[in-house]
Short mmCIF file of C-alpha atoms in Angstrom, two decimals:
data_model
loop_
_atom_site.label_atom_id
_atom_site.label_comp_id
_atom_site.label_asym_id
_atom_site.label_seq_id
_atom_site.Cartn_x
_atom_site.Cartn_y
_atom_site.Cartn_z
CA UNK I 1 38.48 14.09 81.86
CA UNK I 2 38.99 16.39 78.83
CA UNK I 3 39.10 14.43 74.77
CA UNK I 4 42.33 15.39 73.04
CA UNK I 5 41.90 18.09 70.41
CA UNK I 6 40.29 17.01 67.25
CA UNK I 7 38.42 14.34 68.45
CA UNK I 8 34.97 13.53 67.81
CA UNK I 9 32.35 13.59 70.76
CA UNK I 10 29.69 11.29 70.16
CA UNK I 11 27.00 11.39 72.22
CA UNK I 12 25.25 8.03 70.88
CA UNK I 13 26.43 5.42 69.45
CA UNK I 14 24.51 4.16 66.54
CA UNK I 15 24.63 0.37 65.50
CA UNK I 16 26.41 -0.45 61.99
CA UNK I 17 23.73 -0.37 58.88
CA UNK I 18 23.13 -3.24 56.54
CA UNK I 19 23.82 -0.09 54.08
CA UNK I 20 27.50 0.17 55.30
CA UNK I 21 28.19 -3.40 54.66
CA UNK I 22 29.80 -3.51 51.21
CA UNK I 23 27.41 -4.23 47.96
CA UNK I 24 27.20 -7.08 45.69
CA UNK I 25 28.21 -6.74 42.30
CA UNK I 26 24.66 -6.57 40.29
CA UNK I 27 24.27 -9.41 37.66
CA UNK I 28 22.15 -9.35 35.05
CA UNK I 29 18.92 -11.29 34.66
CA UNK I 30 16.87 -12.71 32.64
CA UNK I 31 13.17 -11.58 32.05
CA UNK I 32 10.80 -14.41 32.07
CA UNK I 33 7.59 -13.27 30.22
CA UNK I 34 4.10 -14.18 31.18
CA UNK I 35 2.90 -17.82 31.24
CA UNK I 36 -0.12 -17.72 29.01
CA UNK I 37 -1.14 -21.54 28.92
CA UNK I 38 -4.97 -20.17 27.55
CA UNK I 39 -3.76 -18.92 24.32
CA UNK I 40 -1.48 -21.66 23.29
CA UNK I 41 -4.54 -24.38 24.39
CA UNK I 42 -6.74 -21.82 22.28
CA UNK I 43 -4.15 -22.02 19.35
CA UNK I 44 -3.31 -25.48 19.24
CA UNK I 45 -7.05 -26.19 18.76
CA UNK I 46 -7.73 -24.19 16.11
CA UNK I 47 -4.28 -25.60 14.21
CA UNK I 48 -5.50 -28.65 14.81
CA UNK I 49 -9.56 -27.75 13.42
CA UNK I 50 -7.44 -26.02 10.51
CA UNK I 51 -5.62 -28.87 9.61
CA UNK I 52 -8.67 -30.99 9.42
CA UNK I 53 -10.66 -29.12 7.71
CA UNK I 54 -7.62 -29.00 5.07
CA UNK I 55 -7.24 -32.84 4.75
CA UNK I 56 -10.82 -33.43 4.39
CA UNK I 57 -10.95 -30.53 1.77
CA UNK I 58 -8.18 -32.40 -0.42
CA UNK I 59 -8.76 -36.01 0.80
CA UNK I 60 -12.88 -36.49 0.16
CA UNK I 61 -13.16 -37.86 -3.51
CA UNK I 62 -16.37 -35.86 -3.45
CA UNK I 63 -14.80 -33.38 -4.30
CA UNK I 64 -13.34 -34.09 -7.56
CA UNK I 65 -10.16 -32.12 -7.49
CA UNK I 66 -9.62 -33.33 -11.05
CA UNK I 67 -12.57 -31.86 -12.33
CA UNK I 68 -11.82 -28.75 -11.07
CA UNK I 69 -8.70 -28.32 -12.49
CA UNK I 70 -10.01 -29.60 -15.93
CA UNK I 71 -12.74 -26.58 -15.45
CA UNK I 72 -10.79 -23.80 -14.37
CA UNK I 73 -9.47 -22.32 -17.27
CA UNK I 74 -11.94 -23.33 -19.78
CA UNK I 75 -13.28 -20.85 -21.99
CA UNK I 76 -16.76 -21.22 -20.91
CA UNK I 77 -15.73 -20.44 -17.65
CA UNK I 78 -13.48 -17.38 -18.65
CA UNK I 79 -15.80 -16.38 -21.15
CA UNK I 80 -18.45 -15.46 -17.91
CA UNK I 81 -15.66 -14.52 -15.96
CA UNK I 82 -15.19 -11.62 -18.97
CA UNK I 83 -18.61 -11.13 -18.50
CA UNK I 84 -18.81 -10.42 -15.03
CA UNK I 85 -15.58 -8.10 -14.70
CA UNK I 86 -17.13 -5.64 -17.30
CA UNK I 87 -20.51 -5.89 -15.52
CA UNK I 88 -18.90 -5.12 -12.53
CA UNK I 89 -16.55 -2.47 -14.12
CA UNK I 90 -19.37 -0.78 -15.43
CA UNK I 91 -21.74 -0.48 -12.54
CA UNK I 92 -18.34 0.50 -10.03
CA UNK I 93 -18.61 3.48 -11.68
CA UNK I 94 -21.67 4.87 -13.12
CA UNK I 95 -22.79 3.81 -9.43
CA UNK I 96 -20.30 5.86 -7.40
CA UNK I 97 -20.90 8.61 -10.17
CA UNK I 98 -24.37 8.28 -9.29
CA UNK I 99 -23.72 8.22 -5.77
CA UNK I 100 -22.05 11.19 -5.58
CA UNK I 101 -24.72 12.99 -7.49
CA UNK I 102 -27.63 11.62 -4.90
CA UNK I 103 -25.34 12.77 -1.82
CA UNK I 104 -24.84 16.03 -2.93
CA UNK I 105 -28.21 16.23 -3.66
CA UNK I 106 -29.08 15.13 -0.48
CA UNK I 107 -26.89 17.65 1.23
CA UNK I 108 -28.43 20.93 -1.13
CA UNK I 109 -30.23 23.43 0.36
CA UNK I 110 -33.27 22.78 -1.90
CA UNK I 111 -35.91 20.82 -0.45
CA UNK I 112 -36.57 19.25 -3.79
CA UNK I 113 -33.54 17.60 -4.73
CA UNK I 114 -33.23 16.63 -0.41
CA UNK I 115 -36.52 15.17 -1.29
CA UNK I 116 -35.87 13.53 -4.42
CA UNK I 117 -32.69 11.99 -3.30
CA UNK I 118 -34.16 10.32 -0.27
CA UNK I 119 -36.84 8.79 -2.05
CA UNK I 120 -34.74 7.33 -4.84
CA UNK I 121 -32.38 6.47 -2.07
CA UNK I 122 -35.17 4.79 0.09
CA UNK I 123 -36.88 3.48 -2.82
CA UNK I 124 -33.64 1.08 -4.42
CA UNK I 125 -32.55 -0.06 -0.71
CA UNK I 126 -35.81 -1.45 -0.13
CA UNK I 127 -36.22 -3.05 -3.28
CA UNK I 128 -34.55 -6.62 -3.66
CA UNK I 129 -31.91 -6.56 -6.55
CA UNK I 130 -33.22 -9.68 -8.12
CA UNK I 131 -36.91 -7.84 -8.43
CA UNK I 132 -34.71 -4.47 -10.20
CA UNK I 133 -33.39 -6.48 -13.01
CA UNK I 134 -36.35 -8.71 -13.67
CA UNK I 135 -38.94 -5.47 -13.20
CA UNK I 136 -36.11 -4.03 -16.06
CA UNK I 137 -35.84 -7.48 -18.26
CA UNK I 138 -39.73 -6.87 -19.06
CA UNK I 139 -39.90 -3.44 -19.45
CA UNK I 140 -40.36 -3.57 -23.18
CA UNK I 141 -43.87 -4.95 -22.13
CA UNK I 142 -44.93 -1.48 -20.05
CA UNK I 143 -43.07 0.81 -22.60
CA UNK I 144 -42.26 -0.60 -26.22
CA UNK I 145 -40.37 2.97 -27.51
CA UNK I 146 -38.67 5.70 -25.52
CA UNK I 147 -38.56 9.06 -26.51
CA UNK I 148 -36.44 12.26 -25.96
CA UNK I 149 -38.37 15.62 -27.29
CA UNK I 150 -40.45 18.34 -25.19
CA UNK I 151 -41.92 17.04 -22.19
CA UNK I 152 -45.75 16.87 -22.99
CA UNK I 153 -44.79 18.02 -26.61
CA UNK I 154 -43.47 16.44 -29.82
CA UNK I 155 -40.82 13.81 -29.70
CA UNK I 156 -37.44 14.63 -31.37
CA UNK I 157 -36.06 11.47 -31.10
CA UNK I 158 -37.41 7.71 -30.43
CA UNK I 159 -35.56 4.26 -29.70
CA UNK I 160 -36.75 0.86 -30.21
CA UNK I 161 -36.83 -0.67 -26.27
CA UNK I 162 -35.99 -4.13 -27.34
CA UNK I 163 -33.23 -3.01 -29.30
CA UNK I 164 -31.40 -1.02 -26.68
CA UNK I 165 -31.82 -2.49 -24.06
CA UNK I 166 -29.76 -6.03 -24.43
CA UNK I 167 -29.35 -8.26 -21.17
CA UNK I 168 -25.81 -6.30 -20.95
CA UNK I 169 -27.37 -3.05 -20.06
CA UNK I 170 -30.69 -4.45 -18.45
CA UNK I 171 -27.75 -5.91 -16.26
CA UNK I 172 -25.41 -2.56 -15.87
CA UNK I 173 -28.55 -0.71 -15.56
CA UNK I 174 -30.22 -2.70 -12.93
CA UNK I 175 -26.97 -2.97 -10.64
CA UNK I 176 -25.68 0.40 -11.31
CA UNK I 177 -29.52 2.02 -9.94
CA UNK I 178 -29.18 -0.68 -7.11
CA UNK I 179 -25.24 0.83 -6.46
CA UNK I 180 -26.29 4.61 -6.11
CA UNK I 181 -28.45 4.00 -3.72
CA UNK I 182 -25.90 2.60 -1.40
CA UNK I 183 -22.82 4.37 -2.74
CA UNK I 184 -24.79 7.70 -1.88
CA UNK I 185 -24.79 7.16 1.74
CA UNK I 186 -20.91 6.15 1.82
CA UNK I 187 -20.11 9.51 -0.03
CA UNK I 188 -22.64 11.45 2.44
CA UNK I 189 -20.96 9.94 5.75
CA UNK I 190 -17.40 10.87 3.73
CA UNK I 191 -18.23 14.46 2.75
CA UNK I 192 -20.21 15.08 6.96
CA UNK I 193 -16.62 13.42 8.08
CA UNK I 194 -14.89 16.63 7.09
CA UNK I 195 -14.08 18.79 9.69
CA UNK I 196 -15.95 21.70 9.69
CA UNK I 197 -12.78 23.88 9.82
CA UNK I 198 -11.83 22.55 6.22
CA UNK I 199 -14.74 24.00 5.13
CA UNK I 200 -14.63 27.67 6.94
CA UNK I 201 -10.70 27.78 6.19
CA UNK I 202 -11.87 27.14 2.08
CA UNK I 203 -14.57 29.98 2.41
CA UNK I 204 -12.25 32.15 3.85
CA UNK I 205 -9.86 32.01 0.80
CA UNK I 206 -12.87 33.19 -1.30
CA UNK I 207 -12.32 30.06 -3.05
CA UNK I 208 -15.76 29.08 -5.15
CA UNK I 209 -17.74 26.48 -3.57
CA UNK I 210 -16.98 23.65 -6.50
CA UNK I 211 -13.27 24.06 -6.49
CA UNK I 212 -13.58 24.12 -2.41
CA UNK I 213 -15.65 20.34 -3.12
CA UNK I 214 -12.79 18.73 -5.79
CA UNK I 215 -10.03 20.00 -4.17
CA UNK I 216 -10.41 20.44 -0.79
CA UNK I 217 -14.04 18.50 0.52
CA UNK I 218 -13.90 15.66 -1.44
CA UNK I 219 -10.10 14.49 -1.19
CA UNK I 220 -10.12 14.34 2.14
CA UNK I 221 -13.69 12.43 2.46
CA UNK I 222 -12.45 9.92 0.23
CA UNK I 223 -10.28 8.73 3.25
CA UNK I 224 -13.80 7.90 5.08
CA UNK I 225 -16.07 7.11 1.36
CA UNK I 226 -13.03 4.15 0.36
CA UNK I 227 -13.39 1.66 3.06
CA UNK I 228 -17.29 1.56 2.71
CA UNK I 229 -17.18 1.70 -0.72
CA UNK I 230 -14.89 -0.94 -1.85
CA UNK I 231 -16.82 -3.21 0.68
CA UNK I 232 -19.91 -2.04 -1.68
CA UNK I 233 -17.68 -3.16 -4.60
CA UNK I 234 -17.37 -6.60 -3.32
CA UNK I 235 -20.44 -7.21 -2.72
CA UNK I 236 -21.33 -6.17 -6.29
CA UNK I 237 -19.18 -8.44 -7.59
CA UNK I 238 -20.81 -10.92 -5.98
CA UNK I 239 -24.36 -9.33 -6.88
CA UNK I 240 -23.60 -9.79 -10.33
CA UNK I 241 -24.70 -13.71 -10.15
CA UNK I 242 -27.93 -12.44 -10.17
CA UNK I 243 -27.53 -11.16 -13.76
CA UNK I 244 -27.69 -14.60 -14.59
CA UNK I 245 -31.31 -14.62 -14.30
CA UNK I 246 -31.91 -12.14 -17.06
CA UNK I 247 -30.16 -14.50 -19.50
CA UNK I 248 -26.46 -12.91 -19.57
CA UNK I 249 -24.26 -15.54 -18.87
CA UNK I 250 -21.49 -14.16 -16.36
CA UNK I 251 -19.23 -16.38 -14.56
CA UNK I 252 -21.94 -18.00 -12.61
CA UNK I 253 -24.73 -18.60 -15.33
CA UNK I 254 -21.80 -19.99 -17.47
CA UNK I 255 -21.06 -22.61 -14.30
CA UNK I 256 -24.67 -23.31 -14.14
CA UNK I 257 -25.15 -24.20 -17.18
CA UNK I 258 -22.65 -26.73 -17.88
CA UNK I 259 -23.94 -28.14 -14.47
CA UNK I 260 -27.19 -28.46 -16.53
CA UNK I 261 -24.76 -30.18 -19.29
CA UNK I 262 -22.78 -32.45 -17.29
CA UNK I 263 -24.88 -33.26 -13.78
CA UNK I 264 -21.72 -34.93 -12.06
CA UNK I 265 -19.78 -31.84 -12.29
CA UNK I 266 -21.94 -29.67 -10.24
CA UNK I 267 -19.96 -29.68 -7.21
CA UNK I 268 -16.48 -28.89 -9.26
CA UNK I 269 -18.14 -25.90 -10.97
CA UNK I 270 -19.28 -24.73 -7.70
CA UNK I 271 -15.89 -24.94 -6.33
CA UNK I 272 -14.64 -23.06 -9.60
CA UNK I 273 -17.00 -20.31 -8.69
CA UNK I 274 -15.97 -19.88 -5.56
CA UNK I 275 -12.16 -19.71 -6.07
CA UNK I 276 -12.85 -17.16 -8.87
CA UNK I 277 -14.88 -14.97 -6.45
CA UNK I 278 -12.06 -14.88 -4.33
CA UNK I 279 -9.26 -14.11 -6.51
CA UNK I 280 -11.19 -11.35 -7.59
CA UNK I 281 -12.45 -10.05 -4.04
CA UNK I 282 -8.85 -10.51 -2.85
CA UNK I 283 -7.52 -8.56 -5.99
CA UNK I 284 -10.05 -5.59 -5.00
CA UNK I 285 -8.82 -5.53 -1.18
CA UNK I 286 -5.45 -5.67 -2.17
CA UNK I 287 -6.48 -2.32 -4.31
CA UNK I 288 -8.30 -0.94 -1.52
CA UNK I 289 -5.35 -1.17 0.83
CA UNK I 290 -3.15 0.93 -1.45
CA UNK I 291 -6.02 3.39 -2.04
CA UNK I 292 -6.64 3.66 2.09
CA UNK I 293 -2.88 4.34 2.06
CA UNK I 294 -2.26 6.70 -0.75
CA UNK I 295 -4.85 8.89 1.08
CA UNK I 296 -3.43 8.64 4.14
CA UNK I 297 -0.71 11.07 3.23
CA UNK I 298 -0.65 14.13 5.44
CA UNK I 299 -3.41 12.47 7.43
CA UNK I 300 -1.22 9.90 9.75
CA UNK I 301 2.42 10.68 11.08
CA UNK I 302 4.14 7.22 9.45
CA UNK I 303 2.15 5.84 6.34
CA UNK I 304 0.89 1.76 7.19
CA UNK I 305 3.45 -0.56 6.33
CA UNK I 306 2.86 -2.94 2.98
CA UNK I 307 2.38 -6.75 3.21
CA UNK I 308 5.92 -6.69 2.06
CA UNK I 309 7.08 -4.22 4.38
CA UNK I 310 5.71 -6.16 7.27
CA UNK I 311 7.08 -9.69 5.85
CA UNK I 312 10.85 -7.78 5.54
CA UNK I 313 10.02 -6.63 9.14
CA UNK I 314 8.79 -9.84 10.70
CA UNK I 315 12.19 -11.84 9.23
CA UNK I 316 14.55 -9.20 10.64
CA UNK I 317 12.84 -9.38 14.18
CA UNK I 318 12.85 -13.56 14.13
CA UNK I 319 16.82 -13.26 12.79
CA UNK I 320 17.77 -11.03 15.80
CA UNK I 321 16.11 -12.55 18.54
CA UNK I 322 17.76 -15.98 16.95
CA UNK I 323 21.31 -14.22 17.71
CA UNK I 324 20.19 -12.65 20.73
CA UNK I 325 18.94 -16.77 21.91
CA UNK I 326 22.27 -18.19 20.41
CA UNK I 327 24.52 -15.15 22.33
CA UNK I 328 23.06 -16.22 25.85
#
């Protein structure tokens, strides 16, 4: 029996699909994220060690909050606080100057200066610091004058060693020998950090080897020499209590001695100490951020955001995730 024209012969008949049936309208969902119940445990405990440690800090009479604030500001106290920024200013920089002096001496081609440079360099970062400044508060006994004339010859001009050296440069001295020891080795990992490209690409400009160190070498090591460097600078602020024993009063000595003066105030001028030390190692971080990000230019695609930056960002993201909350 013949099909009428135009229709369709189908040999085998296939069942209807699930995919012919018609589709549901999609409705959106809403993403769940991870249960992490180990991190909140993990945070409530240390909120909760944090807040103790708080309470007890302002609650324990031993303390003597009221001392404190009586001793803060006193001129004693600032007085040595004086003290110990210009140390500290001082010996910054005559040590990085001497640093960088020792590193590129340590990177010449002549075997003295390599020589020289690693001894000095070996020689101050075995030494303690304490034993540097007291070796240099009695060196009047070992040399009474000093001298500057023809080596081995007549002496043009000669200085009274007592006289120059007061406890303010027996201190600057001391720290600033200790500083150039360590400083050198920051600048030497900065300056070895430099692509050795930088270096061919300078040569091949004909420029002369110091302007290829200032303006090509050394800016971009200081990217590498900052970090280690400023954490250098901390600790020499804190290294400067040790000036204390070569009788300069800094902001330590100062706080030692009127513990000596008034026994039951010990523990206040301790804590005095300590808050001082960390307004000024927080004021030096805060400095060595900017630095780390001024010479970051041209180095990173998108320069790191400021504390500020980051605040501005953090209260945008809470406000629109509060609409995005009150919306659903």
């Amino acid at each position: 029996m013949s099909e009428p024209p135009g229709a369709a012969v189908s040999l085998t008949e296939a069942p209807p699909s699930a995919t012919d049936a018609p589709s549901k309208p999609l409705t959106a969902q809403r993403v769940l994220p991870l249960r992490r119940p180990g991190r909140w445990i993990a945070t409530a405990v240390v909120l909760v060690l944090a807040a103790q440690f708080v309470h007890g800090l302002v609650t324990n009479p031993f303390y003597q909050w009221d001392r404190f604030g009586y001793w803060f500001l006193r001129p004693t106290i600032l007085d040595g606080l004086l003290v110990t920024l210009e140390v500290t200013a001082y010996s910054a920089v005559l040590g990085l100057l001497g640093g960088i002096l020792l590193a590129l001496a340590r990177l010449s081609k002549s075997p003295v200066l390599r020589a020289v440079s690693w001894i000095y360099i070996w020689t101050f970062r075995s030494i303690p610091l304490i034993v540097i400044l007291l070796f240099l508060y009695n060196f009047s006994a070992l040399y009474q004058t000093l001298s500057v004339g023809v080596p081995f010859g007549p002496a043009f001009f000669t200085f009274d060693e007592s006289r120059l050296a007061t406890d303010i440069v027996v201190a600057v001295v001391g720290l600033s020998l200790n500083q150039a020891a360590y400083a050198a080795e920051a600048v030497r990992g900065g300056i070895l950090s430099v692509d050795q490209g930088q270096h061919e690409a300078a040569a091949a400009l004909g420029l002369p080897q110091g302007y290829q160190f200032r303006k090509v070498v050394f800016p971009q090591a200081l990217r590498s020499i900052t970090p280690n460097y400023v954490n250098q600078l901390i600790d020499l602020v804190k290294a400067t209590s040790l000036v204390f024993y070569v009788s300069l009063l800094d902001l330590f000595g100062a706080a030692q001695t009127m513990g000596a003066t008034y026994p039951g105030d010990i523990v206040p001028l301790l804590l005095v100490v300590t808050v001082w030390y960390l307004i000024l190692t927080t004021v030096v971080s805060v400095v060595q951020f900017y630095v780390e990000r001024y010479f970051a230019r041209g180095a990173t695609r998108s320069l790191p955001p400021t504390p500020l930056q980051k605040l501005r960002t953090a209260v945008i993201d809470l406000r629109d995730r509060v609409r995005r909350e009150a919306a659903v």
